[in-house]
Amino acid sequence: MKTITINTPSCNSVIYCGNGAFVERTALLKDKKLFIITDSNVYKLYKSHIESAFGDSPAYVLPAGERSKNYHQLLKILSAMLKAGVTRSSTVVAFGGGVVGDIAGLAASLYMRGVNLIQIPTTLLSQVDSSVGGKTAVDFEGVKNIIGAFYQPYEVIVDPLFLRTLPRRELRCGLGEIIKYGALDSGIYRKLIENKNTIFSEQFMEGITYDCIAHKAEVVTADERDTGGKRKTLNLGHTTGHAFELYYKRKSHGEFVLIGMYYEIYIAKRLGMCDAAYADTLIDLIKRVIKNVPAYEDASKAAQFAKFDKKNTQVSRISLIAPKCEGESVEITLPAEQYCKLIEDCSAYLQENKA
Amino acid sequence: MKTITINTPSCNSVIYCGNGAFVERTALLKDKKLFIITDSNVYKLYKSHIESAFGDSPAYVLPAGERSKNYHQLLKILSAMLKAGVTRSSTVVAFGGGVVGDIAGLAASLYMRGVNLIQIPTTLLSQVDSSVGGKTAVDFEGVKNIIGAFYQPYEVIVDPLFLRTLPRRELRCGLGEIIKYGALDSGIYRKLIENKNTIFSEQFMEGITYDCIAHKAEVVTADERDTGGKRKTLNLGHTTGHAFELYYKRKSHGEFVLIGMYYEIYIAKRLGMCDAAYADTLIDLIKRVIKNVPAYEDASKAAQFAKFDKKNTQVSRISLIAPKCEGESVEITLPAEQYCKLIEDCSAYLQENKA
C-alpha cells in the first residue's frame, strides 16, 4: 500500500493505494459513527464487503447510473442522514463510482455545513479522477455539475480489488482519463506507450492508477479551487466531451471524454498547435481503448453545447485544453463558430475513414 | 467609513462599516456582472437604491420572511442564476436581512462550486451577526440550518442607512445579539451598561455594531469552521433559543435568542456557574429590549428540541454557552432531563414574577 498526500488550505487528504487497502483501512473505522452512501450495483456486488467493513452502519443506496446525480437524490440522502441521526462527528463513506462520489461528497459538505468524508472509489474512472481533489456536484436543469462544492475527503481508499468486477466498458472509461493524464505527463505517457499492448491488464492498471493520482494530487495542491491555474489542464478533452454528453446522452462520461479527446486532438493538429507525430501516438492509444470513435451527423449542433460548459465563461468563445507535445498542454480559445466548424470537419473525417 | 478584515485559510473578507458605505462601495461595482438577491420587503423599501446601485442587473426577489429559508427557494435562485447566464466571474450580491444573506450565500457557494459574494445586510441583526463569518444555510425537514456551507463573502457593506426603516421589533432582534456580544466581551458590556437608557438610538447602534463585528471577526479568524474552538461561544443563548424557535415558531430568531439568553442565564445562576450580580445586570439589559420574557406552560417539552440543535452531538446531553463573569463565558453540559427541568423551573419563575 502506497500513500499520496494532498495539502490544501482547507484540508489534508491522504490517498491509500494498492491491494489490501480496503480491508486494512476500513478496519480502523470500527469505532466510528459511519453513514454509507453507495449505489444499487455496488451494493449487490459487494454486500459482504460492506457488511464486514461497516457492520450495521446506516446506508443510503442510490439507483445505479448517471441519472441519479440530481438534487432529488441529494435531498433524499440528506433526509436519510437526518433520520439516521448523523452528527458533526460522524463520517460519510462514499462507496462507489463517480456518481456516488460526487453526490455523496456534496451531501457530506452540506450536512451541518460539513461532516467528515471518506471516498472509496470502485471504478477505474473514479479511482484515477473524481475521488481525488474534492470536486463534488450534481447536475441541474440539463447542466452538468452546475451545483457543487469543493470539499476534500480526509481519506481516499483506492483498491484494485474492485476493478475485477468491472465490465470492459467501465475499464474503457477509466483508461480514457488515464490517456488524458498521458497527454499531460511525460512519465505516464511513456508507460502507456511501452505497455500499449497490455493496458487492459490488472497489473498495468494498478501501477498507472497510482501515477495518475500522484499527478492529480500535485495539480490539486497547486490550484485547489481551479482558479485559472494548473487545475484547468485536467479538463483536456472535457469541453467537447461534455458538449457531446449533453447532446447525445447515450454513452457514459468516460466514453465521451475519450471521444472529446479525439476531436480536440484533431482540432489542435489542424490548427498546428500540436506536434502531428505525437498527436498520432495519442490517437493510437485512444483507438486501442475505443475502436470506432463515432462520427456524428449533427456534430456542430452538439458542439454548441460547449458554451454551457462552465469553463467557458464567455459564451461567444470556446476554450479547450489540448496536448501540445510530450508532457505539455496548451489552452486553445476559438470563436464558437470556428470551433463548431472544426468539430464538423472532424466528424466528416471520421465518417470518411470508417473502418 | 471603517474597515475590519477577516483572514481565513479560505478567503480574505473585508467589512466596510459606517454611514455612506453603501453608496461609496457599490459605486465600484459598475463594471461587474452582478446577480442581486433580495426579498420583497427590502425591494419595496429600497427600489430606488437598488436601481441606482445595481442598474438593470438581474435579480431574484424572495418572499419576505423566515419561511423562505428552504431548499425550494434555494433551487429557484439557482435556476434564476442559470437563466441569467451567471458565470464564474459574476458576483452575487445578497441585499437584505439574515434570511437573504443565508440563502444567497449558500446559492453563491454552490453555483459552479462557488462564485464571488458580497453581503449587504439591511437589518441590525444581520449586520452584527449573520452577514459576517461565512455561515450560510437553509432549514430542512424542520431542522434549522441543517443544509449549509462555510462560504466567506469577499466584501460586507454595513451601512446604518438601512436601520432607519426597521420596525422596533427588528431593532429588538439585533439588540438581542448585541447583548450576547456584551456577555462575551467586556468592552461591549461596558458600553451597553453606560448607554443602557439610549440603546435604541441610531448613534449608539452605529457605534456598537462596529464593535460587535470586530469581536466576531476576531473569533471567526481564530476558528472559521466552528470546530470546537472559540466560535462556539457565539452560540450563547442559541441552544434554548433554537429549541423554542423550533417548537413555538411564532416569534423571530432574534427574539428567541433574547429569550434563550434569559433562560440560559437563569440556568447558569441556578448552577452557580455565573456571578449572580453580574447575571442580573445582563437580565436588566435583556428586559430593556424585551419587557416580558415569556413563561411557557410546556417549556420542558420545547426544551427537548435542543437535542436537535447541531451543536449537541450527543443527544442524551445538552450543551450551552452561558456568561460566567464580565468578558468570560462558560460551556455547560447537562443531562437532557436536567436541562429540561431547569427550563421548566425558569418558566415557572417567570410565571410567578409576571409584571
XYZ file of C-alpha atoms in Angstrom:
710
model
C 0.000 0.000 0.000
C 1.369 3.380 -1.015
C 0.169 6.776 0.125
C -0.179 10.166 -1.558
C -0.948 13.338 0.402
C -2.786 16.470 -0.694
C -2.280 19.535 1.482
C -4.595 22.426 0.647
C -5.619 25.463 2.681
C -8.880 23.719 3.558
C -7.788 20.163 4.335
C -5.190 17.435 4.416
C -6.268 14.489 2.359
C -4.466 11.125 2.332
C -4.889 8.638 -0.504
C -4.113 4.975 0.246
C -3.414 2.974 -2.925
C -2.914 -0.697 -3.550
C -4.038 -4.252 -2.981
C -5.418 -4.727 0.520
C -6.046 -1.023 1.110
C -9.792 -1.565 1.567
C -9.543 -4.184 4.324
C -6.585 -2.551 6.044
C -8.009 0.990 6.167
C -11.654 0.163 6.905
C -10.510 -1.964 9.866
C -9.591 1.330 11.532
C -13.172 2.630 11.284
C -14.743 0.121 13.680
C -15.408 2.652 16.446
C -16.580 5.478 14.197
C -20.147 6.565 13.564
C -20.497 5.991 9.834
C -23.078 6.721 7.176
C -22.562 4.757 3.957
C -23.611 6.007 0.542
C -23.417 3.538 -2.333
C -25.409 2.514 -5.400
C -27.554 -0.497 -6.263
C -24.886 -2.144 -8.461
C -22.081 -1.826 -5.952
C -24.378 -2.880 -3.134
C -25.312 -6.067 -4.965
C -21.716 -6.931 -5.897
C -20.083 -6.048 -2.562
C -22.770 -6.686 0.048
C -20.482 -8.956 2.051
C -17.608 -6.455 1.887
C -19.943 -3.691 3.077
C -21.194 -5.815 5.948
C -17.792 -6.899 7.117
C -16.253 -3.452 6.812
C -19.111 -1.256 8.044
C -21.256 -3.594 10.161
C -24.784 -2.313 10.542
C -23.974 1.339 9.872
C -26.893 3.162 8.252
C -26.665 3.332 4.465
C -28.295 5.014 1.508
C -28.375 3.077 -1.759
C -28.705 5.215 -4.900
C -30.199 3.766 -8.066
C -27.129 2.985 -10.210
C -26.407 5.309 -13.133
C -25.620 8.891 -14.132
C -29.281 9.885 -13.817
C -29.080 9.684 -10.036
C -26.748 12.668 -9.962
C -29.508 15.188 -9.331
C -30.857 17.303 -6.476
C -33.780 14.953 -5.805
C -31.356 12.215 -4.806
C -29.193 14.732 -2.942
C -32.165 15.761 -0.802
C -33.122 12.126 -0.225
C -29.600 11.437 1.030
C -29.674 14.466 3.352
C -33.055 13.361 4.664
C -31.747 9.839 5.308
C -28.732 11.298 7.135
C -31.068 13.329 9.326
C -33.216 10.273 10.094
C -30.125 8.210 10.894
C -29.051 10.869 13.386
C -25.815 11.760 11.590
C -23.928 14.359 13.638
C -20.913 16.560 13.182
C -18.657 13.810 14.472
C -19.987 11.222 12.008
C -18.157 10.159 8.862
C -19.777 9.778 5.464
C -18.328 6.938 3.377
C -18.823 7.276 -0.377
C -18.504 3.719 -1.687
C -18.964 3.518 -5.434
C -18.148 5.146 -8.742
C -18.082 8.764 -9.828
C -21.787 9.432 -9.364
C -21.714 8.116 -5.798
C -18.544 10.076 -5.001
C -19.854 13.329 -6.457
C -23.264 13.289 -4.810
C -22.077 11.801 -1.507
C -19.277 14.360 -1.347
C -21.749 17.179 -1.873
C -24.103 15.743 0.753
C -21.202 15.473 3.234
C -20.180 19.065 2.513
C -23.709 20.426 3.033
C -24.907 18.423 6.044
C -24.360 20.631 9.096
C -22.021 22.663 6.848
C -19.699 19.701 6.501
C -19.038 16.319 8.084
C -16.033 14.010 7.622
C -15.799 12.252 4.288
C -14.021 9.109 3.084
C -14.050 8.239 -0.608
C -13.764 4.594 -1.636
C -13.909 4.654 -5.438
C -14.874 1.336 -7.027
C -14.429 2.161 -10.714
C -11.198 2.794 -12.572
C -12.550 6.194 -13.659
C -13.369 7.396 -10.172
C -10.096 5.978 -8.814
C -7.951 7.992 -11.202
C -10.152 11.053 -11.325
C -13.229 12.102 -9.389
C -12.464 10.629 -5.952
C -9.338 12.764 -5.657
C -9.327 16.544 -5.463
C -12.540 17.455 -3.699
C -14.774 18.406 -6.600
C -18.336 17.395 -5.795
C -21.513 18.193 -7.725
C -24.902 17.261 -9.090
C -26.403 18.140 -12.475
C -29.258 20.661 -12.604
C -31.640 21.696 -15.361
C -29.614 19.914 -18.008
C -26.282 21.444 -16.998
C -23.598 19.097 -15.747
C -22.059 19.720 -12.305
C -23.626 23.176 -12.023
C -24.451 22.755 -8.304
C -21.486 21.693 -6.250
C -18.755 22.388 -3.754
C -15.049 21.963 -3.254
C -14.903 19.511 -0.391
C -11.873 17.364 0.343
C -12.256 13.829 1.659
C -9.820 13.345 4.528
C -9.128 9.869 3.203
C -9.389 8.107 -0.161
C -9.045 4.325 -0.346
C -8.029 3.080 -3.804
C -8.018 -0.716 -4.022
C -7.686 -2.591 -7.348
C -9.852 -5.311 -5.796
C -12.932 -3.551 -7.138
C -11.676 -3.404 -10.715
C -12.116 -7.164 -11.102
C -15.882 -6.957 -11.357
C -15.898 -4.005 -13.754
C -17.319 -4.564 -17.230
C -14.905 -3.789 -20.076
C -16.870 -0.643 -20.883
C -16.102 0.722 -17.417
C -12.417 -0.058 -17.863
C -12.503 1.836 -21.168
C -13.907 4.871 -19.351
C -11.101 4.815 -16.810
C -8.475 4.303 -19.492
C -9.847 7.416 -21.204
C -8.858 9.508 -18.202
C -5.553 7.640 -17.930
C -4.713 8.561 -21.540
C -5.659 12.147 -20.656
C -3.006 12.066 -17.906
C -0.635 10.638 -20.526
C -1.274 13.733 -22.646
C -0.281 15.924 -19.681
C 2.509 13.948 -18.015
C 5.565 12.630 -19.802
C 6.147 9.761 -17.321
C 2.606 8.450 -17.717
C 2.820 8.882 -21.497
C 5.948 6.728 -21.698
C 4.403 3.961 -19.573
C 1.337 3.975 -21.825
C 3.434 3.728 -24.975
C 5.637 0.971 -23.514
C 2.656 -1.063 -22.333
C 0.217 -0.257 -25.100
C -0.497 -3.923 -25.770
C -1.367 -4.700 -22.151
C -3.207 -1.591 -20.988
C -6.267 -3.647 -20.040
C -4.279 -5.851 -17.653
C -4.928 -5.544 -13.920
C -1.231 -5.241 -13.168
C -0.766 -2.316 -15.556
C -3.877 -0.560 -14.295
C -2.842 -0.834 -10.648
C 0.521 0.808 -11.321
C -0.716 3.528 -13.642
C -3.582 4.396 -11.274
C -1.042 5.404 -8.641
C 0.869 7.545 -11.169
C -2.303 9.317 -12.335
C -3.409 10.064 -8.765
C 0.067 11.369 -7.932
C -0.141 13.703 -10.959
C -3.606 14.930 -9.968
C -2.570 15.391 -6.322
C 0.249 17.692 -7.406
C -2.110 19.749 -9.580
C -4.792 19.986 -6.886
C -2.280 21.013 -4.238
C -1.174 23.882 -6.506
C -4.674 25.009 -7.531
C -7.391 23.516 -5.317
C -10.200 25.792 -6.414
C -9.493 25.607 -10.132
C -8.975 29.347 -10.446
C -7.410 29.585 -13.851
C -4.249 27.801 -12.839
C -2.861 24.349 -13.344
C -6.068 22.501 -12.498
C -7.642 23.659 -15.748
C -5.286 21.351 -17.649
C -7.177 18.359 -16.208
C -10.076 19.347 -18.481
C -8.223 18.131 -21.577
C -10.879 16.524 -23.786
C -13.688 17.606 -21.492
C -15.019 20.687 -23.326
C -16.084 18.621 -26.318
C -16.724 15.527 -24.203
C -19.239 17.403 -22.033
C -20.903 19.034 -25.061
C -21.461 15.632 -26.677
C -22.553 14.182 -23.353
C -25.246 16.864 -23.016
C -26.430 16.439 -26.579
C -26.175 12.727 -27.294
C -26.630 11.417 -23.762
C -26.397 7.705 -24.674
C -22.815 6.976 -23.650
C -21.160 7.376 -20.278
C -18.974 10.279 -19.167
C -15.722 8.338 -19.573
C -16.512 7.343 -23.142
C -17.355 10.937 -24.018
C -14.021 12.073 -22.582
C -12.258 9.620 -24.927
C -14.308 10.876 -27.879
C -13.862 14.517 -26.814
C -10.102 13.994 -26.626
C -10.068 12.569 -30.133
C -11.961 15.589 -31.508
C -9.827 18.087 -29.614
C -6.571 16.477 -30.713
C -7.908 16.703 -34.276
C -8.542 20.449 -33.748
C -5.091 21.044 -32.227
C -3.475 19.234 -35.152
C -5.484 21.173 -37.733
C -4.535 24.457 -36.092
C -0.907 23.398 -35.997
C -0.867 23.651 -32.223
C 0.104 20.047 -31.561
C 3.067 18.124 -32.904
C 1.497 15.832 -35.536
C 3.550 12.683 -34.927
C 2.998 12.985 -31.191
C -0.736 13.548 -31.714
C -0.888 10.337 -33.748
C 0.595 8.312 -30.885
C -2.175 9.640 -28.615
C -4.818 8.883 -31.260
C -3.401 5.365 -31.466
C -3.781 4.960 -27.691
C -7.372 6.241 -27.834
C -8.193 3.779 -30.619
C -6.830 0.904 -28.576
C -9.498 1.704 -25.998
C -12.408 2.782 -28.205
C -12.050 1.257 -31.655
C -14.628 3.283 -33.501
C -14.661 6.925 -32.490
C -18.136 7.957 -33.642
C -18.844 10.415 -36.458
C -21.965 12.449 -35.758
C -24.158 13.921 -38.461
C -25.150 16.889 -36.334
C -21.793 17.295 -34.583
C -21.698 21.071 -34.987
C -25.093 21.337 -33.294
C -23.837 19.220 -30.417
C -20.710 21.374 -30.230
C -22.856 24.413 -29.402
C -23.450 22.819 -26.025
C -19.813 23.526 -25.222
C -20.819 27.077 -24.455
C -22.750 25.749 -21.487
C -19.591 24.259 -20.145
C -18.803 26.253 -17.043
C -15.183 26.718 -18.048
C -16.366 28.800 -20.987
C -17.310 31.975 -19.204
C -17.568 33.989 -22.418
C -20.204 32.291 -24.499
C -19.039 33.649 -27.858
C -15.677 31.941 -27.467
C -14.859 28.346 -26.603
C -11.800 27.313 -24.621
C -10.315 23.869 -24.616
C -7.143 22.212 -23.388
C -5.234 20.211 -25.990
C -1.949 18.308 -25.981
C 0.958 20.296 -27.422
C 3.970 17.993 -27.187
C 5.143 15.284 -24.783
C 4.327 16.424 -21.223
C 2.870 19.756 -22.315
C -0.640 21.024 -22.944
C -1.980 24.242 -24.436
C -5.194 26.215 -23.953
C -6.901 26.964 -27.266
C -9.581 29.668 -27.367
C -11.686 29.914 -30.515
C -14.727 31.815 -31.744
C -17.714 29.497 -31.175
C -18.402 29.304 -34.948
C -14.862 28.212 -35.764
C -14.961 25.612 -33.002
C -18.247 24.179 -34.285
C -16.912 24.081 -37.854
C -13.785 22.180 -36.746
C -15.911 19.672 -34.837
C -17.981 19.167 -38.005
C -14.805 18.644 -40.036
C -13.523 16.053 -37.575
C -16.826 14.219 -37.770
C -16.679 14.251 -41.583
C -13.112 12.929 -41.439
C -14.216 10.097 -39.153
C -17.132 9.306 -41.494
C -14.792 9.079 -44.488
C -12.254 6.940 -42.670
C -14.672 4.461 -41.128
C -13.180 1.041 -40.649
C -16.211 54.505 6.983
C -14.162 51.990 8.982
C -12.921 48.613 7.811
C -12.463 45.247 9.507
C -10.608 42.358 7.849
C -11.083 38.623 8.277
C -8.242 36.431 7.052
C -9.045 32.732 6.999
C -7.446 29.851 5.113
C -10.234 30.021 2.527
C -10.655 33.754 1.934
C -9.927 37.355 2.812
C -13.089 39.198 3.683
C -13.288 42.972 4.176
C -16.140 44.586 6.105
C -16.878 48.262 5.373
C -18.819 49.915 8.215
C -20.442 53.319 8.543
C -22.647 55.992 7.046
C -22.170 56.244 3.300
C -20.631 52.785 2.935
C -23.438 51.605 0.630
C -23.104 54.385 -1.949
C -19.321 54.510 -1.769
C -18.691 50.782 -2.149
C -21.418 49.928 -4.684
C -20.084 52.724 -6.936
C -17.076 50.457 -7.510
C -19.265 47.654 -8.892
C -20.424 49.444 -12.056
C -18.397 47.295 -14.442
C -19.068 43.967 -12.741
C -21.514 41.299 -13.801
C -23.879 41.160 -10.822
C -26.764 38.985 -9.707
C -28.848 40.537 -6.932
C -30.731 38.508 -4.341
C -33.126 40.396 -2.077
C -36.589 39.991 -0.541
C -39.972 41.556 -1.228
C -39.837 43.927 1.792
C -36.362 45.245 1.049
C -37.172 45.509 -2.654
C -40.245 47.657 -1.913
C -38.407 49.929 0.545
C -35.164 50.323 -1.417
C -36.168 50.006 -5.071
C -34.510 53.311 -5.957
C -31.318 52.387 -4.109
C -31.201 49.049 -5.924
C -31.699 50.726 -9.294
C -29.096 53.406 -8.762
C -26.532 50.999 -7.304
C -27.053 47.931 -9.493
C -28.674 49.293 -12.684
C -30.525 46.601 -14.572
C -28.575 43.675 -13.152
C -30.687 40.529 -12.959
C -32.298 39.990 -9.558
C -34.202 37.373 -7.600
C -36.744 38.626 -5.073
C -37.540 36.165 -2.258
C -40.871 36.348 -0.452
C -40.014 38.160 2.810
C -39.852 36.063 5.982
C -38.108 33.129 7.670
C -40.227 30.640 5.734
C -38.311 31.399 2.553
C -35.169 29.852 4.018
C -35.752 26.461 2.413
C -34.402 24.339 -0.428
C -37.315 25.168 -2.740
C -36.279 28.812 -2.768
C -32.614 27.814 -2.998
C -33.291 25.829 -6.171
C -35.374 28.678 -7.600
C -32.462 31.054 -7.042
C -30.000 28.644 -8.694
C -32.380 28.240 -11.635
C -32.689 32.038 -11.992
C -28.888 32.361 -11.895
C -28.625 29.792 -14.683
C -31.241 31.608 -16.790
C -29.483 34.938 -16.206
C -26.255 33.429 -17.512
C -24.335 33.867 -14.253
C -20.747 32.711 -14.793
C -17.719 32.068 -12.640
C -16.663 35.703 -12.980
C -20.042 37.063 -11.815
C -20.700 38.426 -8.328
C -23.741 37.576 -6.234
C -24.987 40.463 -4.079
C -27.044 39.457 -1.042
C -29.076 42.553 -0.210
C -31.346 42.042 2.774
C -31.626 40.556 6.245
C -30.453 37.245 7.663
C -32.666 35.025 5.521
C -31.468 36.690 2.314
C -27.837 36.520 3.428
C -28.037 32.867 4.451
C -29.766 31.544 1.344
C -27.940 33.834 -1.110
C -24.618 32.886 0.453
C -25.421 29.198 0.044
C -26.549 29.737 -3.563
C -23.301 31.616 -4.311
C -21.250 28.821 -2.727
C -22.996 26.083 -4.746
C -23.337 27.680 -8.182
C -20.414 26.379 -10.270
C -18.844 25.361 -6.930
C -18.653 28.992 -5.847
C -18.922 32.486 -7.325
C -17.975 35.828 -5.737
C -20.231 37.051 -2.960
C -20.938 40.477 -1.433
C -23.161 40.740 1.633
C -25.123 43.956 2.201
C -27.071 43.334 5.412
C -30.092 45.604 5.886
C -31.189 44.594 9.402
C -29.417 45.257 12.672
C -29.403 41.517 13.373
C -27.744 40.561 10.108
C -25.294 43.454 10.369
C -23.956 42.340 13.742
C -24.262 38.628 13.134
C -25.116 36.568 10.079
C -23.540 38.667 7.314
C -20.095 38.259 8.868
C -18.247 34.952 9.167
C -19.364 32.940 6.174
C -22.007 30.687 7.706
C -24.719 30.053 5.130
C -27.666 27.669 5.327
C -31.274 26.759 4.733
C -33.636 24.876 7.033
C -34.677 21.339 6.070
C -37.323 18.986 7.403
C -37.933 21.147 10.438
C -34.276 21.434 11.416
C -32.711 24.878 11.338
C -29.610 25.467 9.211
C -29.053 21.752 8.639
C -28.046 22.231 4.963
C -25.320 24.796 4.521
C -21.744 25.748 3.795
C -18.942 27.862 5.136
C -18.540 30.457 2.422
C -16.920 33.831 3.009
C -18.171 36.943 1.238
C -15.186 38.866 -0.089
C -16.898 42.071 0.965
C -19.546 43.048 3.524
C -21.127 46.512 3.373
C -22.634 47.601 6.710
C -24.469 50.940 6.425
C -26.708 52.299 9.228
C -28.817 53.906 6.486
C -30.947 50.772 6.355
C -31.694 50.737 10.087
C -33.964 53.804 9.748
C -36.773 51.861 8.131
C -36.590 48.941 10.559
C -39.606 48.333 12.780
C -38.851 48.373 16.516
C -39.270 44.627 16.652
C -36.380 44.213 14.198
C -34.208 46.511 16.293
C -35.023 44.365 19.350
C -33.794 41.307 17.460
C -30.492 42.981 16.644
C -30.092 44.259 20.193
C -30.521 40.672 21.365
C -27.347 39.673 19.519
C -25.622 42.854 20.690
C -26.338 41.959 24.332
C -24.953 38.495 23.539
C -21.684 40.139 22.485
C -21.867 42.122 25.727
C -21.965 38.823 27.625
C -18.768 37.747 25.817
C -16.772 40.983 25.511
C -16.009 43.296 28.385
C -15.670 46.421 26.179
C -19.086 45.914 24.617
C -20.570 45.110 28.038
C -19.345 48.403 29.498
C -20.721 50.417 26.567
C -24.074 48.719 26.985
C -24.192 49.468 30.719
C -23.108 53.106 30.220
C -25.679 53.686 27.460
C -28.462 51.495 28.767
C -31.011 54.296 28.545
C -30.247 55.074 24.890
C -29.617 51.646 23.362
C -32.372 52.203 20.791
C -30.733 55.372 19.422
C -29.237 55.261 15.929
C -25.990 56.788 17.115
C -25.473 54.122 19.775
C -26.367 51.327 17.372
C -23.923 52.505 14.696
C -21.005 52.526 17.144
C -21.807 49.257 18.870
C -22.387 47.489 15.523
C -18.758 48.119 14.613
C -17.593 46.761 17.999
C -19.694 43.617 17.668
C -18.431 42.914 14.124
C -14.841 43.464 15.287
C -15.411 40.912 18.080
C -16.944 38.398 15.678
C -14.179 38.941 13.100
C -11.560 38.051 15.707
C -13.437 34.889 16.680
C -14.009 33.799 13.062
C -10.362 34.382 12.160
C -9.352 32.065 15.004
C -11.942 29.346 14.311
C -13.567 29.719 10.881
C -15.137 26.290 10.743
C -16.523 26.293 14.254
C -14.594 23.197 15.249
C -14.991 23.248 18.974
C -12.950 26.370 19.452
C -13.744 29.994 20.117
C -16.535 30.300 17.577
C -18.758 28.134 19.750
C -19.003 30.973 22.280
C -21.072 32.941 19.740
C -23.868 30.453 20.393
C -24.576 31.914 23.812
C -28.371 31.852 24.221
C -28.833 29.924 20.990
C -29.291 26.364 22.292
C -32.501 27.280 24.100
C -33.363 29.996 21.574
C -33.302 27.498 18.703
C -35.260 24.914 20.680
C -38.029 27.438 21.393
C -37.904 28.658 17.811
C -38.496 25.132 16.522
C -41.312 24.468 18.959
C -43.186 27.767 19.261
C -42.383 29.193 15.836
C -44.369 32.449 16.284
C -41.539 34.859 17.078
C -38.476 35.695 15.024
C -34.985 34.288 15.504
C -33.656 37.422 17.219
C -36.431 37.439 19.786
C -35.845 33.793 20.552
C -32.149 34.499 21.103
C -33.106 37.129 23.693
C -35.497 34.700 25.375
C -32.969 31.844 25.128
C -30.319 34.026 26.750
C -32.653 34.817 29.629
C -33.353 31.120 30.242
C -29.687 30.144 29.939
C -28.561 32.888 32.311
C -31.178 31.593 34.753
C -29.676 28.102 34.426
C -26.105 29.358 34.887
C -27.160 31.281 38.000
C -29.022 28.308 39.457
C -25.997 26.074 38.915
C -23.759 28.682 40.499
C -21.768 28.980 37.278
C -22.383 32.675 36.753
C -21.713 35.529 39.145
C -25.222 36.477 40.356
C -24.860 40.275 40.481
C -23.296 40.265 37.004
C -26.068 37.997 35.687
C -28.639 40.479 36.989
C -27.085 43.338 35.002
C -27.418 41.205 31.825
C -31.011 40.318 32.716
C -31.684 44.042 33.175
C -30.315 44.724 29.669
C -32.444 41.935 28.187
C -35.549 43.360 29.883
C -34.870 46.791 28.428
C -35.215 45.209 24.994
C -37.954 42.634 25.601
C -40.057 43.666 28.571
C -41.947 40.458 29.164
C -39.804 37.386 28.710
C -42.481 34.752 28.140
C -43.249 31.880 30.501
C -44.279 28.761 28.608
C -46.574 26.115 30.047
C -44.911 23.349 28.057
C -41.378 24.754 28.241
C -39.771 21.427 29.104
C -41.347 19.864 26.021
C -39.967 22.685 23.884
C -36.582 22.217 25.524
C -36.392 18.685 24.133
C -35.900 20.278 20.740
C -32.499 21.414 21.931
C -31.253 17.934 21.198
C -31.835 18.649 17.514
C -29.501 21.563 17.746
C -26.481 20.612 15.705
C -24.094 21.699 18.420
C -25.440 18.925 20.605
C -23.775 15.963 19.035
C -24.637 13.616 21.911
C -28.389 13.617 22.169
C -28.555 12.491 25.791
C -26.653 15.582 26.911
C -27.275 19.243 26.126
C -24.515 21.800 25.799
C -24.987 25.524 26.118
C -22.781 28.581 26.399
C -23.566 30.854 29.341
C -21.985 34.038 30.722
C -19.628 33.416 33.645
C -18.343 36.862 34.645
C -17.523 40.081 32.812
C -15.886 39.195 29.479
C -15.970 35.439 30.114
C -18.300 32.659 29.092
C -18.546 29.009 30.097
C -19.777 25.874 28.343
C -22.309 23.986 30.450
C -23.119 20.374 29.538
C -26.102 18.775 31.251
C -28.081 15.555 31.023
C -31.089 16.323 28.810
C -33.523 15.657 31.687
C -31.800 18.117 33.997
C -31.714 20.733 31.259
C -35.436 20.334 30.570
C -36.225 20.549 34.293
C -34.242 23.786 34.643
C -36.023 25.290 31.633
C -39.323 24.351 33.286
C -38.212 25.982 36.556
C -37.249 29.186 34.755
C -40.634 29.286 33.067
C -42.383 28.799 36.425
C -40.264 31.588 37.917
C -41.267 33.895 35.060
C -44.929 32.945 35.557
C -44.762 33.797 39.276
C -42.983 37.107 38.688
C -45.175 38.380 35.871
C -45.451 42.169 35.765
